[in-house]
Short mmCIF file of C-alpha atoms in Angstrom, two decimals:
data_model
loop_
_atom_site.label_atom_id
_atom_site.label_comp_id
_atom_site.label_asym_id
_atom_site.label_seq_id
_atom_site.Cartn_x
_atom_site.Cartn_y
_atom_site.Cartn_z
CA UNK A 252 -100.37 183.87 27.76
CA UNK A 253 -104.06 184.06 28.60
CA UNK A 254 -104.65 181.93 31.71
CA UNK A 255 -108.12 180.83 30.60
CA UNK A 256 -106.68 179.57 27.31
CA UNK A 257 -104.05 177.59 29.17
CA UNK A 258 -106.46 176.12 31.72
CA UNK A 259 -108.83 174.97 28.98
CA UNK A 260 -105.92 173.31 27.18
CA UNK A 261 -104.61 171.72 30.38
CA UNK A 262 -107.95 170.26 31.45
CA UNK A 263 -108.62 169.02 27.90
CA UNK A 264 -105.22 167.31 27.90
CA UNK A 265 -105.89 165.81 31.32
CA UNK A 266 -109.26 164.46 30.22
CA UNK A 267 -107.68 163.00 27.09
CA UNK A 268 -105.02 161.22 29.19
CA UNK A 269 -107.65 159.78 31.53
CA UNK A 270 -109.73 158.44 28.63
CA UNK A 271 -106.67 157.20 26.72
CA UNK A 272 -105.18 155.47 29.74
CA UNK A 273 -108.48 153.87 30.63
CA UNK A 274 -109.04 152.49 27.12
CA UNK A 275 -105.49 151.21 26.64
CA UNK A 276 -105.40 149.48 30.03
CA UNK A 277 -108.80 147.83 29.82
CA UNK A 278 -107.51 144.28 29.30
CA UNK A 279 -104.96 144.55 32.12
CA UNK A 280 -107.27 144.94 35.11
CA UNK A 281 -108.18 141.36 35.92
CA UNK A 282 -105.98 140.81 38.96
CA UNK A 283 -103.33 142.42 41.13
CA UNK A 284 -100.44 141.32 38.92
CA UNK A 285 -102.07 142.98 35.91
CA UNK A 286 -103.18 146.11 37.76
CA UNK A 287 -99.84 146.70 39.53
CA UNK A 288 -97.34 145.30 36.98
CA UNK A 289 -99.12 145.13 33.64
CA UNK A 290 -99.09 141.33 33.64
CA UNK A 291 -95.25 141.35 33.52
CA UNK A 292 -95.31 141.67 29.76
CA UNK A 293 -94.63 145.34 29.01
CA UNK A 294 -92.88 145.58 25.59
CA UNK A 295 -89.64 147.44 24.89
CA UNK A 296 -91.17 150.59 23.38
CA UNK A 297 -93.51 151.10 26.32
CA UNK A 298 -90.73 150.45 28.84
CA UNK A 299 -88.65 153.10 27.07
CA UNK A 300 -91.56 155.54 27.01
CA UNK A 301 -92.49 155.18 30.66
CA UNK A 302 -88.86 155.23 31.84
CA UNK A 303 -88.04 158.35 29.83
CA UNK A 304 -91.15 160.12 31.06
CA UNK A 305 -90.40 159.18 34.67
CA UNK A 306 -86.79 160.36 34.43
CA UNK A 307 -87.68 163.66 32.79
CA UNK A 308 -89.77 164.47 35.82
CA UNK A 309 -89.98 167.35 38.23
CA UNK A 310 -86.26 167.32 38.95
CA UNK A 311 -85.37 167.80 35.28
CA UNK A 312 -88.19 170.01 34.12
CA UNK A 313 -88.32 172.39 37.04
CA UNK A 314 -85.46 171.65 39.42
CA UNK A 315 -82.69 171.32 36.82
CA UNK A 316 -83.89 174.35 34.85
CA UNK A 317 -83.97 176.37 38.06
CA UNK A 318 -80.55 175.02 38.98
CA UNK A 319 -79.24 176.05 35.56
CA UNK A 320 -80.74 179.49 36.08
CA UNK A 321 -78.58 179.92 39.21
CA UNK A 322 -75.57 177.76 38.35
CA UNK A 323 -75.23 177.70 34.57
CA UNK A 324 -73.96 174.43 33.15
CA UNK A 325 -74.43 172.90 36.57
CA UNK A 326 -78.00 172.31 35.42
CA UNK A 327 -76.68 169.40 33.34
CA UNK A 328 -75.55 167.49 36.44
CA UNK A 329 -79.05 166.23 37.10
CA UNK A 330 -79.26 164.58 33.68
CA UNK A 331 -75.73 163.17 33.87
CA UNK A 332 -76.39 161.58 37.26
CA UNK A 333 -79.70 160.16 36.08
CA UNK A 334 -78.19 158.72 32.87
CA UNK A 335 -75.39 157.00 34.78
CA UNK A 336 -77.92 155.66 37.27
CA UNK A 337 -80.20 154.09 34.66
CA UNK A 338 -77.26 152.56 32.76
CA UNK A 339 -75.92 151.00 35.96
CA UNK A 340 -79.42 149.77 36.80
CA UNK A 341 -79.53 147.98 33.44
CA UNK A 342 -76.10 146.44 33.99
CA UNK A 343 -76.44 145.40 37.61
CA UNK A 344 -80.11 144.69 38.30
CA UNK A 345 -81.89 143.80 35.03
CA UNK A 346 -81.32 140.05 35.73
CA UNK A 347 -83.67 140.35 38.70
CA UNK A 348 -86.53 140.19 36.16
CA UNK A 349 -86.05 136.41 36.07
CA UNK A 350 -86.96 136.08 39.74
CA UNK A 351 -90.45 137.63 39.39
CA UNK A 352 -90.24 140.00 42.31
CA UNK A 353 -93.18 142.31 42.81
CA UNK A 354 -91.51 144.91 45.03
CA UNK A 355 -88.03 146.10 45.86
CA UNK A 356 -88.47 145.02 49.47
CA UNK A 357 -88.95 141.45 48.24
CA UNK A 358 -85.72 141.76 46.29
CA UNK A 359 -83.68 143.13 49.19
CA UNK A 360 -85.02 140.53 51.63
CA UNK A 361 -84.14 137.79 49.12
CA UNK A 362 -80.51 138.87 49.27
CA UNK A 363 -80.41 138.28 53.05
CA UNK A 364 -82.16 134.95 53.43
CA UNK A 365 -85.71 136.20 53.03
CA UNK A 366 -85.52 138.07 56.35
CA UNK A 367 -88.97 139.29 57.34
CA UNK A 368 -87.43 142.02 59.50
CA UNK A 369 -85.43 143.44 56.60
CA UNK A 370 -88.42 143.18 54.31
CA UNK A 371 -90.65 145.05 56.76
CA UNK A 372 -88.12 147.78 57.47
CA UNK A 373 -87.35 148.22 53.77
CA UNK A 374 -91.07 148.25 52.91
CA UNK A 375 -91.66 151.12 55.34
CA UNK A 376 -88.63 153.03 54.03
CA UNK A 377 -89.60 152.50 50.40
CA UNK A 378 -93.19 153.53 51.05
CA UNK A 379 -91.88 156.71 52.69
CA UNK A 380 -89.54 157.23 49.71
CA UNK A 381 -92.40 156.77 47.26
CA UNK A 382 -94.48 159.32 49.12
CA UNK A 383 -91.46 161.66 49.11
CA UNK A 384 -90.93 161.42 45.36
CA UNK A 385 -94.67 161.69 44.76
CA UNK A 386 -94.85 164.75 46.97
CA UNK A 387 -91.99 166.37 45.06
CA UNK A 388 -93.84 165.87 41.78
CA UNK A 389 -97.07 167.28 43.22
CA UNK A 390 -95.05 170.23 44.51
CA UNK A 391 -93.39 170.87 41.14
CA UNK A 392 -96.63 170.56 39.20
CA UNK A 393 -98.45 172.78 41.65
CA UNK A 394 -95.79 175.49 41.35
CA UNK A 395 -96.16 175.38 37.56
CA UNK A 396 -99.91 175.60 37.63
CA UNK A 397 -100.00 178.30 40.31
CA UNK A 398 -97.53 180.56 38.51
CA UNK A 399 -99.13 180.17 35.11
CA UNK A 400 -102.79 180.33 36.06
CA UNK A 401 -102.44 182.78 38.93
CA UNK A 402 -104.25 180.50 41.37
CA UNK A 403 -103.42 179.69 44.97
CA UNK A 404 -100.42 177.32 45.24
CA UNK A 405 -102.21 174.91 47.58
CA UNK A 406 -105.18 174.70 45.22
CA UNK A 407 -102.81 174.07 42.30
CA UNK A 408 -101.16 171.18 44.16
CA UNK A 409 -104.57 169.64 44.85
CA UNK A 410 -105.57 169.92 41.16
CA UNK A 411 -102.35 168.21 40.03
CA UNK A 412 -102.77 165.40 42.57
CA UNK A 413 -106.37 164.76 41.54
CA UNK A 414 -105.42 164.93 37.86
CA UNK A 415 -102.85 162.14 37.71
CA UNK A 416 -104.61 160.24 40.49
CA UNK A 417 -107.68 159.71 38.34
CA UNK A 418 -106.00 157.78 35.55
CA UNK A 419 -103.92 155.81 38.07
CA UNK A 420 -106.98 154.72 40.03
CA UNK A 421 -109.00 153.89 36.92
CA UNK A 422 -106.44 152.11 34.78
CA UNK A 423 -103.58 150.97 37.02
CA UNK A 424 -100.05 150.31 35.78
CA UNK A 425 -100.80 150.01 32.07
CA UNK A 426 -102.70 153.30 32.08
CA UNK A 427 -99.56 154.86 33.56
CA UNK A 428 -97.29 153.18 31.01
CA UNK A 429 -99.34 154.28 28.00
CA UNK A 430 -99.90 157.84 29.18
CA UNK A 431 -96.21 158.07 30.13
CA UNK A 432 -95.23 157.13 26.58
CA UNK A 433 -97.43 159.86 25.10
CA UNK A 434 -96.12 162.35 27.63
CA UNK A 435 -92.50 161.40 26.87
CA UNK A 436 -93.00 162.57 23.28
CA UNK A 437 -94.55 165.83 24.51
CA UNK A 438 -91.71 166.34 26.96
CA UNK A 439 -88.97 166.10 24.38
CA UNK A 440 -90.76 168.17 21.78
CA UNK A 441 -91.56 170.81 24.39
CA UNK A 442 -88.06 171.03 25.84
CA UNK A 443 -86.36 171.13 22.45
CA UNK A 444 -88.76 173.82 21.21
CA UNK A 445 -88.14 175.90 24.30
CA UNK A 446 -84.35 175.63 24.01
CA UNK A 447 -84.39 176.59 20.31
CA UNK A 448 -86.72 179.58 20.73
CA UNK A 449 -84.88 180.77 23.84
CA UNK A 450 -81.54 180.69 22.04
CA UNK A 451 -83.00 182.62 19.12
CA UNK A 452 -84.50 185.19 21.47
CA UNK A 453 -81.22 185.89 23.30
CA UNK A 454 -79.19 186.00 20.08
CA UNK A 455 -77.49 182.60 20.14
CA UNK A 456 -75.13 180.55 22.31
CA UNK A 457 -72.70 183.43 22.73
CA UNK A 458 -75.21 185.22 24.96
CA UNK A 459 -76.01 182.31 27.28
CA UNK A 460 -73.58 183.63 29.88
CA UNK A 461 -74.86 187.18 29.88
CA UNK A 462 -75.73 188.42 33.39
CA UNK A 463 -74.21 185.28 34.95
CA UNK A 464 -71.02 184.85 36.95
CA UNK A 465 -68.08 183.43 34.92
CA UNK A 466 -67.95 180.40 37.22
CA UNK A 467 -71.48 179.39 36.26
CA UNK A 468 -71.41 180.34 32.58
CA UNK A 469 -67.96 179.20 31.54
CA UNK A 470 -66.85 176.26 33.71
CA UNK A 471 -67.69 172.63 32.96
CA UNK A 472 -70.89 171.69 34.81
CA UNK A 473 -70.65 174.87 36.89
CA UNK A 474 -67.82 173.41 38.97
CA UNK A 475 -66.16 176.79 39.47
CA UNK A 476 -69.43 178.11 40.90
CA UNK A 477 -70.50 175.07 42.90
CA UNK A 478 -67.19 173.53 43.89
CA UNK A 479 -65.99 170.11 42.74
CA UNK A 480 -67.34 168.08 45.66
CA UNK A 481 -70.86 169.62 45.73
CA UNK A 482 -71.12 169.22 41.94
CA UNK A 483 -70.10 165.57 42.20
CA UNK A 484 -72.51 165.11 45.11
CA UNK A 485 -75.44 166.38 43.05
CA UNK A 486 -74.73 163.90 40.25
CA UNK A 487 -74.26 161.10 42.81
CA UNK A 488 -77.49 161.82 44.67
CA UNK A 489 -79.48 161.69 41.43
CA UNK A 490 -77.76 158.46 40.33
CA UNK A 491 -78.37 156.87 43.73
CA UNK A 492 -81.99 157.95 43.50
CA UNK A 493 -82.45 156.12 40.18
CA UNK A 494 -80.71 152.99 41.51
CA UNK A 495 -82.88 152.88 44.63
CA UNK A 496 -86.21 154.35 43.54
CA UNK A 497 -88.98 151.71 43.58
CA UNK A 498 -90.63 152.95 40.37
CA UNK A 499 -87.53 152.04 38.33
CA UNK A 500 -87.46 148.59 39.88
CA UNK A 501 -91.07 148.23 38.76
CA UNK A 502 -89.89 148.79 35.19
CA UNK A 503 -87.65 145.75 35.64
CA UNK A 504 -90.27 143.52 37.26
CA UNK A 505 -92.95 144.40 34.69
CA UNK A 506 -90.89 144.03 31.50
CA UNK A 507 -91.14 141.13 29.08
CA UNK A 508 -87.62 139.82 29.73
CA UNK A 509 -84.13 140.67 30.98
CA UNK A 510 -83.01 141.60 27.46
CA UNK A 511 -85.97 143.92 26.93
CA UNK A 512 -85.16 145.71 30.20
CA UNK A 513 -81.52 146.16 29.23
CA UNK A 514 -82.34 147.44 25.76
CA UNK A 515 -84.92 149.85 27.13
CA UNK A 516 -82.64 151.22 29.85
CA UNK A 517 -79.66 151.50 27.50
CA UNK A 518 -81.68 153.54 25.01
CA UNK A 519 -83.13 155.65 27.83
CA UNK A 520 -79.72 156.29 29.39
CA UNK A 521 -78.13 157.46 26.14
CA UNK A 522 -81.15 159.63 25.32
CA UNK A 523 -81.20 161.14 28.79
CA UNK A 524 -77.49 161.87 28.66
CA UNK A 525 -77.98 163.81 25.44
CA UNK A 526 -80.97 165.56 27.00
CA UNK A 527 -78.99 166.65 30.08
CA UNK A 528 -77.71 169.90 28.58
CA UNK A 529 -81.17 171.14 27.57
CA UNK A 530 -82.36 172.13 31.07
CA UNK A 531 -79.06 173.98 31.57
CA UNK A 532 -79.51 175.88 28.29
CA UNK A 533 -83.10 176.76 29.13
CA UNK A 534 -82.15 177.93 32.62
CA UNK A 535 -79.23 180.04 31.40
CA UNK A 536 -81.35 181.60 28.65
CA UNK A 537 -84.00 182.50 31.22
CA UNK A 538 -81.31 184.14 33.37
CA UNK A 539 -80.13 186.17 30.38
CA UNK A 540 -83.65 187.42 29.72
CA UNK A 541 -84.81 187.83 33.32
CA UNK A 542 -81.93 187.83 35.82
CA UNK A 543 -84.13 188.98 38.72
CA UNK A 544 -86.79 186.26 39.00
CA UNK A 545 -87.94 185.90 42.60
CA UNK A 546 -87.84 182.09 42.39
CA UNK A 547 -85.52 180.26 40.00
CA UNK A 548 -87.98 177.35 39.84
CA UNK A 549 -90.20 179.61 37.72
CA UNK A 550 -87.57 179.96 34.96
CA UNK A 551 -89.23 177.29 32.83
CA UNK A 552 -92.79 178.70 32.89
CA UNK A 553 -91.40 182.22 32.49
CA UNK A 554 -89.83 181.33 29.15
CA UNK A 555 -92.93 179.47 28.02
CA UNK A 556 -95.18 182.45 28.71
CA UNK A 557 -92.88 185.28 27.68
CA UNK A 558 -90.79 183.93 24.79
CA UNK A 559 -92.84 181.36 22.90
CA UNK A 560 -95.89 181.97 20.70
CA UNK A 561 -99.13 181.29 22.58
CA UNK A 562 -99.90 177.90 21.01
CA UNK A 563 -96.36 176.59 21.33
CA UNK A 564 -96.08 178.05 24.81
CA UNK A 565 -99.16 176.15 25.91
CA UNK A 566 -97.70 172.94 24.44
CA UNK A 567 -94.46 173.46 26.35
CA UNK A 568 -96.26 174.25 29.61
CA UNK A 569 -98.40 171.16 29.23
CA UNK A 570 -95.18 169.22 28.55
CA UNK A 571 -93.82 170.54 31.84
CA UNK A 572 -96.93 169.46 33.69
CA UNK A 573 -96.71 166.13 31.86
CA UNK A 574 -93.29 165.67 33.44
CA UNK A 575 -94.69 165.96 36.92
CA UNK A 576 -97.74 163.83 36.27
CA UNK A 577 -95.88 161.01 34.51
CA UNK A 578 -93.31 160.73 37.28
CA UNK A 579 -95.93 161.09 40.00
CA UNK A 580 -98.14 158.36 38.59
CA UNK A 581 -95.20 155.93 38.52
CA UNK A 582 -94.26 156.63 42.13
CA UNK A 583 -97.87 156.31 43.22
CA UNK A 584 -98.13 152.82 41.72
CA UNK A 585 -94.79 151.80 43.24
CA UNK A 586 -96.01 152.89 46.67
CA UNK A 587 -99.25 150.96 46.28
CA UNK A 588 -97.41 147.79 45.23
CA UNK A 589 -95.43 148.04 48.47
CA UNK A 590 -98.62 148.58 50.46
CA UNK A 591 -100.40 145.60 48.91
CA UNK A 592 -97.50 143.14 48.84
CA UNK A 593 -95.52 144.05 51.96
CA UNK A 594 -97.26 146.41 54.36
CA UNK A 595 -100.51 144.44 54.14
CA UNK A 596 -98.67 141.23 55.10
CA UNK A 597 -96.83 143.03 57.90
CA UNK A 598 -100.11 144.31 59.33
CA UNK A 599 -102.34 141.25 58.85
CA UNK A 600 -99.98 138.28 58.54
CA UNK A 601 -101.36 137.23 55.16
CA UNK A 602 -101.63 138.49 51.58
CA UNK A 603 -104.90 140.02 50.33
CA UNK A 604 -107.28 137.73 48.47
CA UNK A 605 -106.64 137.76 44.69
CA UNK A 606 -110.15 138.93 43.85
CA UNK A 607 -109.79 141.91 46.22
CA UNK A 608 -106.32 143.14 45.20
CA UNK A 609 -107.49 145.55 42.48
CA UNK A 610 -110.17 147.08 44.71
CA UNK A 611 -107.79 147.44 47.64
CA UNK A 612 -105.11 148.86 45.33
CA UNK A 613 -107.44 151.62 44.22
CA UNK A 614 -108.17 152.56 47.82
CA UNK A 615 -104.44 152.41 48.57
CA UNK A 616 -103.76 154.80 45.68
CA UNK A 617 -106.15 157.34 47.15
CA UNK A 618 -104.47 157.05 50.57
CA UNK A 619 -100.94 157.25 49.13
CA UNK A 620 -101.65 160.28 46.95
CA UNK A 621 -103.40 161.94 49.87
CA UNK A 622 -100.36 161.48 52.13
CA UNK A 623 -98.02 162.81 49.45
CA UNK A 624 -100.25 165.81 48.89
CA UNK A 625 -100.18 166.54 52.61
CA UNK A 626 -96.36 166.64 52.57
CA UNK A 627 -96.32 168.72 49.39
CA UNK A 628 -98.56 171.31 51.00
CA UNK A 629 -95.91 172.13 53.62
CA UNK A 630 -92.82 172.63 51.40
CA UNK A 631 -91.98 174.76 48.36
CA UNK A 632 -88.39 173.88 47.35
CA UNK A 633 -88.13 171.08 44.81
CA UNK A 634 -84.40 170.25 44.66
CA UNK A 635 -83.84 170.53 48.43
CA UNK A 636 -86.89 168.36 49.05
CA UNK A 637 -85.70 165.65 46.65
CA UNK A 638 -82.01 165.57 47.59
CA UNK A 639 -82.67 165.56 51.33
CA UNK A 640 -85.17 162.73 51.04
CA UNK A 641 -82.87 160.66 48.79
CA UNK A 642 -79.84 161.01 51.01
CA UNK A 643 -81.81 160.24 54.18
CA UNK A 644 -83.84 157.26 52.97
CA UNK A 645 -82.44 155.96 49.72
CA UNK A 646 -78.67 155.83 50.18
CA UNK A 647 -79.15 152.89 52.54
CA UNK A 648 -81.51 151.15 50.10
CA UNK A 649 -78.97 151.59 47.32
CA UNK A 650 -76.15 150.08 49.39
CA UNK A 651 -78.36 147.19 50.52
CA UNK A 652 -79.14 146.38 46.91
CA UNK A 653 -75.52 146.69 45.83
CA UNK A 654 -74.02 144.55 48.61
CA UNK A 655 -76.81 142.00 48.37
CA UNK A 656 -76.57 141.68 44.61
CA UNK A 657 -72.83 141.02 44.52
CA UNK A 658 -71.92 139.58 47.95
CA UNK A 659 -73.50 136.26 48.97
CA UNK A 660 -72.17 136.60 52.54
CA UNK A 661 -74.32 139.68 53.19
CA UNK A 662 -76.87 139.01 55.95
CA UNK A 663 -79.85 140.64 57.63
CA UNK A 664 -77.76 142.13 60.43
CA UNK A 665 -75.54 143.84 57.86
CA UNK A 666 -78.60 145.11 55.99
CA UNK A 667 -80.09 146.71 59.10
CA UNK A 668 -76.70 148.26 59.94
CA UNK A 669 -76.51 149.62 56.39
CA UNK A 670 -79.91 151.28 56.61
CA UNK A 671 -79.30 152.78 60.04
CA UNK A 672 -75.81 154.03 59.18
CA UNK A 673 -76.97 155.75 55.98
CA UNK A 674 -79.85 157.57 57.68
CA UNK A 675 -77.81 158.63 60.71
CA UNK A 676 -74.95 159.87 58.56
CA UNK A 677 -77.33 161.84 56.37
CA UNK A 678 -78.97 163.49 59.37
CA UNK A 679 -75.60 164.36 60.93
CA UNK A 680 -74.27 165.91 57.73
CA UNK A 681 -77.51 167.81 57.13
CA UNK A 682 -77.39 169.22 60.66
CA UNK A 683 -73.85 170.56 60.25
CA UNK A 684 -73.55 173.75 58.22
CA UNK A 685 -69.82 173.12 57.70
CA UNK A 686 -70.21 169.56 56.43
CA UNK A 687 -73.19 170.45 54.28
CA UNK A 688 -71.26 173.33 52.70
CA UNK A 689 -68.38 170.98 51.91
CA UNK A 690 -70.42 168.04 50.56
CA UNK A 691 -73.36 169.89 49.03
CA UNK A 692 -75.69 167.10 50.16
CA UNK A 693 -75.14 164.02 52.36
CA UNK A 694 -75.28 161.35 49.64
CA UNK A 695 -71.57 160.54 49.32
CA UNK A 696 -70.75 160.25 53.06
CA UNK A 697 -74.04 158.36 53.61
CA UNK A 698 -73.16 155.78 50.96
CA UNK A 699 -69.56 155.35 52.17
CA UNK A 700 -70.52 154.93 55.84
CA UNK A 701 -73.37 152.58 54.91
CA UNK A 702 -70.99 150.32 52.96
CA UNK A 703 -68.49 150.21 55.82
CA UNK A 704 -71.22 149.48 58.39
CA UNK A 705 -72.84 146.79 56.26
CA UNK A 706 -69.58 144.97 55.56
CA UNK A 707 -68.31 145.21 59.15
CA UNK A 708 -71.51 143.99 60.81
CA UNK A 709 -71.96 141.19 58.27
CA UNK A 710 -68.44 139.87 58.94
CA UNK A 711 -69.01 140.05 62.70
CA UNK A 712 -72.26 138.03 62.60
CA UNK A 713 -73.16 134.49 61.43
CA UNK A 714 -73.82 133.66 57.82
CA UNK A 715 -77.52 133.29 56.94
CA UNK A 716 -78.81 129.74 57.39
CA UNK A 717 -81.36 130.23 54.58
CA UNK A 718 -80.01 129.93 51.05
CA UNK A 719 -81.10 132.33 48.33
CA UNK A 720 -82.93 129.51 46.57
CA UNK A 721 -84.90 128.78 49.74
CA UNK A 722 -85.60 132.47 50.26
CA UNK A 723 -86.91 132.76 46.70
CA UNK A 724 -89.21 129.78 47.19
CA UNK A 725 -90.66 131.34 50.35
CA UNK A 726 -91.35 134.62 48.55
CA UNK A 727 -92.80 132.90 45.49
CA UNK A 728 -95.18 130.75 47.54
CA UNK A 729 -96.45 133.75 49.47
CA UNK A 730 -96.87 135.90 46.37
CA UNK A 731 -98.68 133.13 44.48
CA UNK A 732 -101.55 133.37 46.97
CA UNK A 733 -102.40 136.90 45.77
CA UNK A 734 -102.06 136.23 42.02
CA UNK A 735 -104.79 134.93 39.74
CA UNK A 736 -103.99 131.79 37.72
CA UNK A 737 -103.91 133.90 34.54
CA UNK A 738 -100.81 135.90 35.64
CA UNK A 739 -98.00 135.69 33.05
CA UNK A 740 -94.66 134.07 33.95
#
């Protein structure tokens, strides 16, 4: 594919998304609640669109295809874990929409008596997690652009970061939601087209396993190649990521109602489950055609440039870049919500003035994207980057949410113990070659140890003296000071 042709198409698409997002979000920019959460009235079809686009992000489009290139049907594990995660999120946490939280740190502190310590610690961890996810998307998009256009990888990462950053800064949450929905359509059309053409090119399903080991090509989910425990760990780490990633909580807080969240997540989960085999097929087909790629993460752009007709190939490549930009924009907004609602209060002792929230949020977006870009510039492995970050930071957040949601006795001491235990366990497992080989990644031991630590410390310490109703009132009163009177209920 001619690189100039692709770059013209990519920049035209990017400009169209910036203009489209700006126009569609124009009436949602009045205050912080509108800019960061779309006025808490996002309809079902937009919640589906933005959730699908966020889920079919860098991990699916690049990481899972590359994983399928190396491990056959193991490439489906990413989609299976994500589908289970979003379905559990709908079942367990959709009712939190009624409580009008703005950030996940608010939610977790509510579970433990409105503890300011827990809220501050969680806010820092979530902000770090948001930067981690955002960095992974910048990394994935940069690798795409660099490989296709033949430009320096660092320059490609900078272009991707500036690209999605523009429509985030201009239009806020609703610009992200609308552009995500358009990109979700592109993503599915692009992936399906690639799978169909790749299968035709290799001569059908019977040739998917050519040039691959039998363990990868013939076993369910590549278990014979990966091992049962590492395969399970990969699905778990992705599911935990969905259940603890702030951008998915934002989908809950911004939706019209509890029922609209549940319907959106149910549809998304079923769709994503069906989608899960497509990255595996694409990766295996790429391995059949080119078994000696230097980097398996380039399997997706290789097929788009070598197998598809030029016009369709450009559409598919833009779909791949759409995956990174849609997911990145969501994580950027989630990080900024944390900065405005939680980190600002931690640093200053008060919430920002309502009339300044949008302006400050735009500056915060620039800072957040800049930090993520800095991290992305020092790493080049997508799946390792994502799974390490999830296991280290997000396993504890997941357990905090789970214990807090279903156990009224849970207190702030237990929450801190949960967070510390998850991170320490993850670091210990990651540092041991033997344990890492057995588990695949630290997610399962991190979750188990975090649960045990949280329960044990909670039972050994006093029950919280602040009821959940009192905690909610404290949070609501504080949040009301940064919302305009026009904010929707």
